[in-house]
Coordinates of C-alpha atoms and ligand atoms in Angstrom, one line a residue:
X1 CA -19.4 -3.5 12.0
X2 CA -20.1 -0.8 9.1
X3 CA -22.5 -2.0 6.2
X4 CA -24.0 0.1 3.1
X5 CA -27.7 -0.5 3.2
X6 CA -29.3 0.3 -0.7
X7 CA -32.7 0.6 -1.5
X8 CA -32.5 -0.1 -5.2
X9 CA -34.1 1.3 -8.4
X10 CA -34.0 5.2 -7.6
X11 CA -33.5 6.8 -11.1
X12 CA -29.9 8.7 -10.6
X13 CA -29.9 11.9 -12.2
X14 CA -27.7 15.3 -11.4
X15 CA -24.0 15.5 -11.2
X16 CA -21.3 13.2 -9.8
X17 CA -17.3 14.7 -9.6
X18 CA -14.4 12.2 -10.0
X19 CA -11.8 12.6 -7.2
X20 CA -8.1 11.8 -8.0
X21 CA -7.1 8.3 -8.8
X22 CA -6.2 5.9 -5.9
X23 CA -3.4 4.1 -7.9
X24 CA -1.5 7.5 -9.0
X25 CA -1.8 8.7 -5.1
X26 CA -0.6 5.2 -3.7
X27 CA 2.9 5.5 -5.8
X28 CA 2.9 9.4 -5.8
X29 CA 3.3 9.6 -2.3
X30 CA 6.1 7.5 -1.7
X31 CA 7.9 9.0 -5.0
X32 CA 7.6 12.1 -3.3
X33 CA 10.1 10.9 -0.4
X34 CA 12.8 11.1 -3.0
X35 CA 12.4 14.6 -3.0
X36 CA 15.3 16.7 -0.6
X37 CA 12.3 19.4 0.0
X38 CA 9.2 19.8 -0.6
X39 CA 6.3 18.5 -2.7
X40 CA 3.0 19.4 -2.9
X41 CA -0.1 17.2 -4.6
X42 CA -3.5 18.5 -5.2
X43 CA -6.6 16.4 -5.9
X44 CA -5.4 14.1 -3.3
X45 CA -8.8 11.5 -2.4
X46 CA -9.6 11.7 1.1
X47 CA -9.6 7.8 1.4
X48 CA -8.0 4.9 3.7
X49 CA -5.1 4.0 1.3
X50 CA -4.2 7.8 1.3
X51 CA -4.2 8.0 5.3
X52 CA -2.2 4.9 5.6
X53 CA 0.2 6.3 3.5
X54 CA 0.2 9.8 5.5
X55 CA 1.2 7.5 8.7
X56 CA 3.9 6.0 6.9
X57 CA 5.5 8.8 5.9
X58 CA 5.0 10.8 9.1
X59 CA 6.6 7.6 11.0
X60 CA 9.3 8.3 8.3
X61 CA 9.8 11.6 9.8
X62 CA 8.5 13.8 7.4
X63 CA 6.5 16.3 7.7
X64 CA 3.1 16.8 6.0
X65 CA -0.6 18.8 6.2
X66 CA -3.3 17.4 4.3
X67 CA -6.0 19.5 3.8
X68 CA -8.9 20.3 1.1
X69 CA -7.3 17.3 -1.0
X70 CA -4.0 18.9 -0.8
X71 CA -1.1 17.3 0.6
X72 CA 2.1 19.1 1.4
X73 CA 5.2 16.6 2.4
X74 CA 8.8 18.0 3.2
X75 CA 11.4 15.4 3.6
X76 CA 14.1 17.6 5.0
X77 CA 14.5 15.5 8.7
X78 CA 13.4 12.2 6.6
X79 CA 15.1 9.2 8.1
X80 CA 14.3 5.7 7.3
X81 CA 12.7 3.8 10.0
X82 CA 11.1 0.4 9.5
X83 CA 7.9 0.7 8.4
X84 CA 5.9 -1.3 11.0
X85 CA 3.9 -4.6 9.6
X86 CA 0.2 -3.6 10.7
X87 CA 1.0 -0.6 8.9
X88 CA 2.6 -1.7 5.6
X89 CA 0.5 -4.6 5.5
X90 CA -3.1 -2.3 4.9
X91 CA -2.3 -2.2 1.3
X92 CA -0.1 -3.8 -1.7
X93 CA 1.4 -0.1 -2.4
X94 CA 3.4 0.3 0.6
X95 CA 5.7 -1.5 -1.6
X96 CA 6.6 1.4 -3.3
X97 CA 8.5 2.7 -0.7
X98 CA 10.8 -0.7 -1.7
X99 CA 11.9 1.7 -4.6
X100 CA 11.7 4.7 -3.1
X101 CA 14.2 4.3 -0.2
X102 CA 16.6 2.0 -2.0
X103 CA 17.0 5.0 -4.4
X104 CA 16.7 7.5 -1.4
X105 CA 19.2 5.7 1.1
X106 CA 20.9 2.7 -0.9
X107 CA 18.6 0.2 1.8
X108 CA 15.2 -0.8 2.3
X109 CA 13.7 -3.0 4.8
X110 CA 9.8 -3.5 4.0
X111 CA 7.6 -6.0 5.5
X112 CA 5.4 -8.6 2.6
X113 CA 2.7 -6.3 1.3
X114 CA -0.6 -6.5 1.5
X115 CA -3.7 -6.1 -0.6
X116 CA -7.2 -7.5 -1.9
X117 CA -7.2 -11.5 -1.8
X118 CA -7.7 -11.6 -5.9
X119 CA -4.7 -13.8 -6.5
X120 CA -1.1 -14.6 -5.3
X121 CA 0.5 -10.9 -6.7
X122 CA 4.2 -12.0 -6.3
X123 CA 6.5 -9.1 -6.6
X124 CA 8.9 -10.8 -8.8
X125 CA 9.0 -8.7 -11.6
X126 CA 10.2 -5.9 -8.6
X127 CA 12.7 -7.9 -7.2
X128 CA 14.5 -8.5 -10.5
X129 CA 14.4 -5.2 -11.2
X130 CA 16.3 -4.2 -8.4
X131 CA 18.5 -6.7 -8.4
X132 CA 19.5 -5.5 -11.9
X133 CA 20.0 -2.2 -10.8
X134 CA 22.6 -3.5 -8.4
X135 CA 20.6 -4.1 -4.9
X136 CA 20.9 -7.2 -2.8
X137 CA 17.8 -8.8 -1.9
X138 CA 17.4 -10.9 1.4
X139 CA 14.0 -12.2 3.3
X140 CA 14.1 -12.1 6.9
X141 CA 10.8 -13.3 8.4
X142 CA 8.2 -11.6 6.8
X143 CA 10.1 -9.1 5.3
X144 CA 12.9 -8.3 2.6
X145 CA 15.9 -6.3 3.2
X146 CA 17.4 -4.4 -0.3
X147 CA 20.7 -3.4 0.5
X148 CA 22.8 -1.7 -2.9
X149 CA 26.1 0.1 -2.7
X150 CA 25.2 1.8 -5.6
X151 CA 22.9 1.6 -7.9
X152 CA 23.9 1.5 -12.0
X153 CA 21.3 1.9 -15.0
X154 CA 20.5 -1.2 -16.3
X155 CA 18.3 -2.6 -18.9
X156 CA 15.6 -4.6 -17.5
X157 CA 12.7 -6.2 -19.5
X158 CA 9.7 -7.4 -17.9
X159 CA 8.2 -10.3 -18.1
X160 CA 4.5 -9.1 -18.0
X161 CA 3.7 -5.2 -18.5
X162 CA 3.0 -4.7 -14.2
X163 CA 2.3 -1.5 -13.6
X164 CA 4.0 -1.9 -10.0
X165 CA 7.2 -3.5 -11.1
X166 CA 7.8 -0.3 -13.9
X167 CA 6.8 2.7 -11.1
X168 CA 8.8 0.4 -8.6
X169 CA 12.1 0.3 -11.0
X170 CA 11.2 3.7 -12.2
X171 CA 11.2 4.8 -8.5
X172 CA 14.6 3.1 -8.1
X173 CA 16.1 4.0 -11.2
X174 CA 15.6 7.9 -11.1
X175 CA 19.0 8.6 -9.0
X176 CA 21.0 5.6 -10.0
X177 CA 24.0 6.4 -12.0
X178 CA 24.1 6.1 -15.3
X179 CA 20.8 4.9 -17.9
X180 CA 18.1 2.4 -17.2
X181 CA 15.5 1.2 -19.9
X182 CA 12.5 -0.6 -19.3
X183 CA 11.0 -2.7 -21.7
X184 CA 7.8 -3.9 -21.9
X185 CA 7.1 -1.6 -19.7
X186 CA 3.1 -1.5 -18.5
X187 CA 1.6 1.9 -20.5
X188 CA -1.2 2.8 -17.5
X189 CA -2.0 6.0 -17.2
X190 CA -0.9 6.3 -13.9
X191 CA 2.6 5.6 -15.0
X192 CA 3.0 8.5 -16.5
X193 CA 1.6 10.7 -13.5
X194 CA 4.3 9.7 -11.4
X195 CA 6.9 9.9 -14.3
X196 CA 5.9 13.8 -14.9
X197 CA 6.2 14.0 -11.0
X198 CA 9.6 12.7 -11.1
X199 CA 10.8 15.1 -14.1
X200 CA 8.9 17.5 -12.4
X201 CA 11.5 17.3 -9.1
X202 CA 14.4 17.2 -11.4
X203 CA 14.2 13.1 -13.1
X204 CA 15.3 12.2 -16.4
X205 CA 12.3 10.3 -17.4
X206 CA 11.4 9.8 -20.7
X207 CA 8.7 7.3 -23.0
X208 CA 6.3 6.8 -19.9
X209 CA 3.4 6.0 -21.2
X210 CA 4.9 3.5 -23.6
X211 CA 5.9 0.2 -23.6
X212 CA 9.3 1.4 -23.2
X213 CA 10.6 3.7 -20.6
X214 CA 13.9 5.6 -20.5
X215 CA 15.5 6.8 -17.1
X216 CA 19.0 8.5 -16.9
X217 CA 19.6 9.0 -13.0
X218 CA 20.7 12.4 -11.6
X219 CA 21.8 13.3 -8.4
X220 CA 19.5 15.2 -6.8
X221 CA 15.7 15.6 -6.8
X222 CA 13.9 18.8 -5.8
X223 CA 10.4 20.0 -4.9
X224 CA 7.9 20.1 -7.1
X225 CA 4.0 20.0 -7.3
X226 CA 2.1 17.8 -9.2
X227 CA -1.8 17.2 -10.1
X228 CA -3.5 13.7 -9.3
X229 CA -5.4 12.5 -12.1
X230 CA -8.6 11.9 -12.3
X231 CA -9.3 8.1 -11.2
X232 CA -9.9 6.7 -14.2
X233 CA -11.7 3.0 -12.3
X234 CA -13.9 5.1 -10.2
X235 CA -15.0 7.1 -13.6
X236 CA -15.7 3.8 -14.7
X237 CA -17.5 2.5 -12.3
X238 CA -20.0 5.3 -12.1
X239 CA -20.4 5.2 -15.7
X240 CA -21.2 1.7 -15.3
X241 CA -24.0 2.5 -13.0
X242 CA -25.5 5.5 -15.5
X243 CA -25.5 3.2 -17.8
X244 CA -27.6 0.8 -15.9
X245 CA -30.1 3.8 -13.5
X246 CA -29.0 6.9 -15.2
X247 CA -31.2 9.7 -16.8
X248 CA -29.0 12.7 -17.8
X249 CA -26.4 11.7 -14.8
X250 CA -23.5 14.0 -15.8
X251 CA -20.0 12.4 -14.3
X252 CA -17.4 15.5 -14.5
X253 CA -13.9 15.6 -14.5
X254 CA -13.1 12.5 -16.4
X255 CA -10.5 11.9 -19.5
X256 CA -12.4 10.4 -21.9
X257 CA -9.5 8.7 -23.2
X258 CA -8.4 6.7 -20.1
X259 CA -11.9 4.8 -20.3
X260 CA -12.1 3.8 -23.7
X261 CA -12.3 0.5 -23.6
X262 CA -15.7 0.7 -21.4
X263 CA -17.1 3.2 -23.7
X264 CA -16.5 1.5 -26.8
X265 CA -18.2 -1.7 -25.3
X266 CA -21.3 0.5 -23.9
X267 CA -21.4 1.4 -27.4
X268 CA -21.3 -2.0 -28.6
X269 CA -24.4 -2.7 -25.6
X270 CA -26.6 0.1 -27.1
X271 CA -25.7 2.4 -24.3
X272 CA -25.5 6.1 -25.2
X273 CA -23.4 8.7 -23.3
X274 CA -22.5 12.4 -24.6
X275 CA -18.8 13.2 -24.0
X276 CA -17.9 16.8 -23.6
X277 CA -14.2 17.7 -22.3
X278 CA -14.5 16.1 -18.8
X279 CA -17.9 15.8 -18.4
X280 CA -20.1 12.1 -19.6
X281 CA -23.6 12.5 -19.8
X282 CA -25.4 9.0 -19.3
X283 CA -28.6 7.4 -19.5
X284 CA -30.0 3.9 -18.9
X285 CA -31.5 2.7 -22.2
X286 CA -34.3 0.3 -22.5
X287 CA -32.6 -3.0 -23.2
X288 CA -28.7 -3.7 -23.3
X289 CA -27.2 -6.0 -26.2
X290 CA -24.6 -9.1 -25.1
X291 CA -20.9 -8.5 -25.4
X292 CA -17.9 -10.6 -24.8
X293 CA -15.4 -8.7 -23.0
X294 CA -11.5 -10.0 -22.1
X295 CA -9.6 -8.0 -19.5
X296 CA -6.2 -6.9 -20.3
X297 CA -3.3 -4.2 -19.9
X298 CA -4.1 -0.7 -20.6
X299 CA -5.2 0.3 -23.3
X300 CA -7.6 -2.7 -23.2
X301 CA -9.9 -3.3 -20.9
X302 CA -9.3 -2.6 -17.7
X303 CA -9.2 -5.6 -15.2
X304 CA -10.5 -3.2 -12.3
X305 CA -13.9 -2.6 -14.2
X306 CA -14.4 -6.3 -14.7
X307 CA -15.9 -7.1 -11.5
X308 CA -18.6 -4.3 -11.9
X309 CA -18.9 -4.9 -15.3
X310 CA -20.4 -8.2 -14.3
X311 CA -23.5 -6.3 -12.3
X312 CA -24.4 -4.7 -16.3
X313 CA -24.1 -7.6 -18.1
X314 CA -26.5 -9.1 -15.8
X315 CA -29.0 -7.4 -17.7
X316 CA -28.1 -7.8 -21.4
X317 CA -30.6 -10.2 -23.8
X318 CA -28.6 -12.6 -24.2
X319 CA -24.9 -14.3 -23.0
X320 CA -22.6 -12.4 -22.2
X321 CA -19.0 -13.2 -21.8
X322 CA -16.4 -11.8 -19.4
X323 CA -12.4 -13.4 -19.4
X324 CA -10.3 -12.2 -16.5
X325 CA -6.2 -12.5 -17.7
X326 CA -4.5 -10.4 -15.6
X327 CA -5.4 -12.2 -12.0
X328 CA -6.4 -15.4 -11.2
X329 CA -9.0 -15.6 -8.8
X330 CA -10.8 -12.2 -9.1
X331 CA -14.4 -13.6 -8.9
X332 CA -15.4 -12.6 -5.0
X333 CA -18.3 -10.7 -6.2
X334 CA -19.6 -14.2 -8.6
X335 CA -21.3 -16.0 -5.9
X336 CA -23.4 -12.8 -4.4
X337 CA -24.5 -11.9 -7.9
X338 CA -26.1 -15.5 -7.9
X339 CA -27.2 -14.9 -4.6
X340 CA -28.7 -11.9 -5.6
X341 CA -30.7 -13.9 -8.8
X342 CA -28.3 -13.5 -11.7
X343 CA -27.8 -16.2 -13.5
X344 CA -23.8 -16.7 -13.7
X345 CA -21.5 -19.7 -14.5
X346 CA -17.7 -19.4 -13.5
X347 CA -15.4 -21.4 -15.4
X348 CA -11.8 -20.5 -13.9
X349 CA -11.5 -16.7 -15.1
X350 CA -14.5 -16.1 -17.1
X351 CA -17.4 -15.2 -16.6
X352 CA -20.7 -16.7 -18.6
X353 CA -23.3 -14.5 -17.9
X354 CA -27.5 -14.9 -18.8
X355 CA -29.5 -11.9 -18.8
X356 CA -31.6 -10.3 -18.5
X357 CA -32.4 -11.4 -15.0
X358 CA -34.4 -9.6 -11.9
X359 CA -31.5 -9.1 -9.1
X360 CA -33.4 -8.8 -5.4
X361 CA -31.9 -7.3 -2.8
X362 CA -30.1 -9.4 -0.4
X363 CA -27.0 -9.6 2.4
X364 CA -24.1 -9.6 0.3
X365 CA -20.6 -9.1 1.6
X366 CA -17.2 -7.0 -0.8
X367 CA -14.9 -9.6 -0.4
X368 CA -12.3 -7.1 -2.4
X369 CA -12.4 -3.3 -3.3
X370 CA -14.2 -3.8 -6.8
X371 CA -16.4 -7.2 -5.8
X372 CA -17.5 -4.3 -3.2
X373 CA -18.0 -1.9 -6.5
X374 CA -20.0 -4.4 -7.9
X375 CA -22.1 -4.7 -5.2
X376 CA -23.2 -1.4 -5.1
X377 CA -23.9 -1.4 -8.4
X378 CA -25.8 -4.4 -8.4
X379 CA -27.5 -3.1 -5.2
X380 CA -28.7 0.0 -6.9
X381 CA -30.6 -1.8 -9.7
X382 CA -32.2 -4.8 -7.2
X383 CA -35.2 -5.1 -6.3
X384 CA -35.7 -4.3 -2.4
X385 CA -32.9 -3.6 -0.1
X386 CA -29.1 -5.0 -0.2
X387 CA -27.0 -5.1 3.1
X388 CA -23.4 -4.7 2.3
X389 CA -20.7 -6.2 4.7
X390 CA -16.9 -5.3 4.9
X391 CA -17.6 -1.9 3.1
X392 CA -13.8 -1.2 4.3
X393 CA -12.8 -2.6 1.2
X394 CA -15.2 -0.2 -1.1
X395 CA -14.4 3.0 1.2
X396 CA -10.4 2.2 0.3
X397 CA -10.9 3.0 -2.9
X398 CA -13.9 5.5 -3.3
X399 CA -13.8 8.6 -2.0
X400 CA -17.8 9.4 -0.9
X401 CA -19.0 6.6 -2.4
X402 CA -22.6 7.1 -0.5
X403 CA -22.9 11.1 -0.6
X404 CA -22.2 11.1 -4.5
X405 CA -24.8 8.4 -5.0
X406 CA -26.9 10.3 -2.5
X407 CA -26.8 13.4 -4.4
X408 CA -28.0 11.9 -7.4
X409 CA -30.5 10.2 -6.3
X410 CA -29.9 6.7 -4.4
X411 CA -31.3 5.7 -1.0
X412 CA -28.1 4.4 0.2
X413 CA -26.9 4.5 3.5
X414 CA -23.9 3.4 6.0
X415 CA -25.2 1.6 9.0
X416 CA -23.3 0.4 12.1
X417 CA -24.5 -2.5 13.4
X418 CA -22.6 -2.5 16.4
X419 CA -24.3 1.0 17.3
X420 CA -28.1 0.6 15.2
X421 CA -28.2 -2.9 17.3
X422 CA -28.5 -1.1 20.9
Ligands
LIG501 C1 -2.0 -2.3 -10.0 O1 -1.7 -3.5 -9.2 C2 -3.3 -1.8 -9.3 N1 -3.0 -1.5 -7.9 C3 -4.4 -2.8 -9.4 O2 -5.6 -2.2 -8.9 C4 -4.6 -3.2 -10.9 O3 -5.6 -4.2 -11.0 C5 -3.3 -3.6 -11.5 O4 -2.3 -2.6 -11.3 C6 -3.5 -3.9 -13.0 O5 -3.9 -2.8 -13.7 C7 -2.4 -0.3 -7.6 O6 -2.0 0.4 -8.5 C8 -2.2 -0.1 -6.2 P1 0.5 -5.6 -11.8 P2 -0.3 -4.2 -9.4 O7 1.8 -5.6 -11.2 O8 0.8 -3.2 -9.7 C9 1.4 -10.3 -11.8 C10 -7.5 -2.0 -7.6 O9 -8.6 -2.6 -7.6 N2 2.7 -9.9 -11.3 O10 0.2 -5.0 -13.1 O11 -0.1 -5.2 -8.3 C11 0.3 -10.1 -10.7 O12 0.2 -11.2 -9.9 C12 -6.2 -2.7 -7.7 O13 -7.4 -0.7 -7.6 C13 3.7 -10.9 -11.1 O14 3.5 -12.0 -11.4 O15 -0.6 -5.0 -10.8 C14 -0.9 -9.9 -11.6 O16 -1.4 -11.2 -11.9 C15 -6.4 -4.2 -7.8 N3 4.9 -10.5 -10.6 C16 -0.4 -9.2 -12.8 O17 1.0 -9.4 -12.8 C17 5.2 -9.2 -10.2 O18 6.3 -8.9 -9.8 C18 -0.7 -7.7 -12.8 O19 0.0 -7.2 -11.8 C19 4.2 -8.2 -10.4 C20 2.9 -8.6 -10.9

């Protein structure tokens, strides 16, 4: 079994480059399959999610080269083959191709998805919206089976502002006939990447970024490149860690604007950082102030920072408060923290949290992608060495997680057990 082994306390300093965002890539991809030629996306991450994704579409006949984070996919012999379980279950997003092939080929069969254990994540929201449109949704074992004879624009409002219920409509909606509006539409920033892919093959998409979207379908979709935007939770997280063993680190190729919520609440901590265009300058300061902090739909705080937002407020004088709303059990990474010394109460979805305290080094397991961000980050400020289990879940979502900490200065490491053992 692969662990990340962290000798914590280096001082990181030198220059760490954002690679494109896992939850544009995840929905890009299967958008791109409603293309009837080619599409090309650069700044692809070289990570897990994006290789699962690769297989899928490859087992859905079409072709694709992947190479220097640029990924080529023609769908001219595209046919749509059931997308095996052990495949579709490796991640929540293969549920895009829900949308993708009801609008491609008027039928979808796609197995329950998958995705981090952080709370039930029904696809409801998805289900209606396609059922609006004009599909027909069945469950057959483990799976649903979207049939439409055509689809019609619709209006649809959501519920809740879910980011994968408006791409999954949007995905759906582009060839329908006639107009579809989505209201209360969820405003991420990775909405509008895959909306500016979509226009860019030939969509009518318009107010994505907004709370209310506008899609009149067209016939045809053509090829079309598009850029992956920077990703704006791993920017996040590695400000995170500046902020807490920094001096002078430099994370380049940011948008300043997609993590303003953290910023304005370093600056609220007493953290300072120097924003050029796509470069943040960090340091560690001497002490950090409490802060309450309440997750929520972009533009607020972002609920994927939360978790290792909890390793920093670890060390603030003074109680600081954290509120998970979006999911319902995202606290994997609580009980590790404590394990590691902090001094955390959980009550349901937030966070109480007593600093400063010493954090030692310990064996600590990423029961989820960002529990496994917090982790490191909480490893890289602990005294002694931390021994990180199911690291699958960190590498899923961060591309070179251990050469970019390397580079700047950590002593972190991936073991294999299995092999270092013999
Ligand atoms: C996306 O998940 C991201 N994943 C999540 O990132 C992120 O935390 C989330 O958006 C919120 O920003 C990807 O993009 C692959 P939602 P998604 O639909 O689309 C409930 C990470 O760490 N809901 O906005 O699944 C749902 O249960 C991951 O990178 C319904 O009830 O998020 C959740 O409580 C984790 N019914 C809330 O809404 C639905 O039909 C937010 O879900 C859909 C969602």
């Amino acid at each position: 079994m692969r662990k990340i082994v962290i000798n914590g306390q280096k001082e990181l300093t030198g220059e760490i480059k954002i690679s494109g965002a896992k939850n544009s890539v995840v929905a890009l991809i299967p958008a791109a399959i409603l293309s009837d030629d080619k599409v090309t996306l650069y700044n692809v991450p070289d990570i897990s999610d994006t290789r699962s994704l690769i297989d899928i579409i490859n087992l859905l006949k079409c072709e694709s080269s992947y190479t220097d984070e640029t990924l080529v996919i023609d769908t001219k012999n595209i046919q749509n083959t059931l997308i095996p379980e052990s495949l579709s279950k490796k991640l929540r997003a293969s549920y895009y191709f829900m949308g993708a092939l009801l609008a491609k080929f008027h039928y979808a069969e796609i197995y329950f998805p998958g995705g981090c254990n952080i709370g039930s994540r029904p696809i409801d929201f998805h289900i209606k919206g396609f059922e609006k449109l004009g599909a027909k949704v069945e469950i057959e074992g483990n799976k649903y089976i979207f049939r439409a004879e055509k689809l019609k624009g619709a209006r649809i409002y959501l519920d809740f502002a879910s980011v994968g219920a408006t791409i999954n409509i949007m995905l759906a909606a582009c060839k329908a006939e006639g107009t579809t509006y989505i209201s209360n539409a969820a405003k991420e920033p990775e909405i509008v990447n895959i909306a500016t892919l979509l226009n860019n093959m030939g969509a009518r998409i318009s107010g994505a970024g907004t709370s209310e979207i506008r899609i009149e379908g067209v016939e045809h979709l053509h090829s079309a490149v598009i850029d992956v935007i920077p990703d704006r939770i791993e920017a996040g997280t590695y400000t995170i860690i500046g902020a807490l063993c920094g001096k002078d680190l430099k994370i380049t190729g940011i948008i300043e604007d997609h993590i303003d919520a953290l910023l304005s609440k370093l600056k609220e901590m007493g953290v300072e950082y120097k924003c050029t265009i796509n470069t943040l300058t960090i340091s560690a300061p001497k002490e950090y102030k409490p802060v309450n902090i309440r997750t929520l739909v972009f533009p607020g705080f972002p609920t994927d920072l939360g978790q290792p937002m909890c390793a920093l407020l670890t060390q603030t004088n003074g109680v600081s408060i954290l509120e998970e709303t979006i999911y319902e059990n995202r606290i994997g990474h609580i009980k590790y923290l404590q394990k590691m010394g902090a001094h955390v109460r959980q009550e349901n979805r937030t966070s109480i949290i007593i600093g400063p305290s010493k954090l030692k080094g310990t064996e600590v397991e990423a029961t989820d992608l960002r529990a496994g961000a917090c982790m490191v980050t909480a490893g890289l400020i602990a005294e002694g060495t931390t021994t990180i289990d199911n690291i699958e879940h960190i590498l899923r979502g961060y591309e070179n997680i251990v050469e970019k900490l390397t580079n700047v200065g950590a002593d972190i490491k991936i073991i294999d057990d299995e092999i270092d053992k013999k």
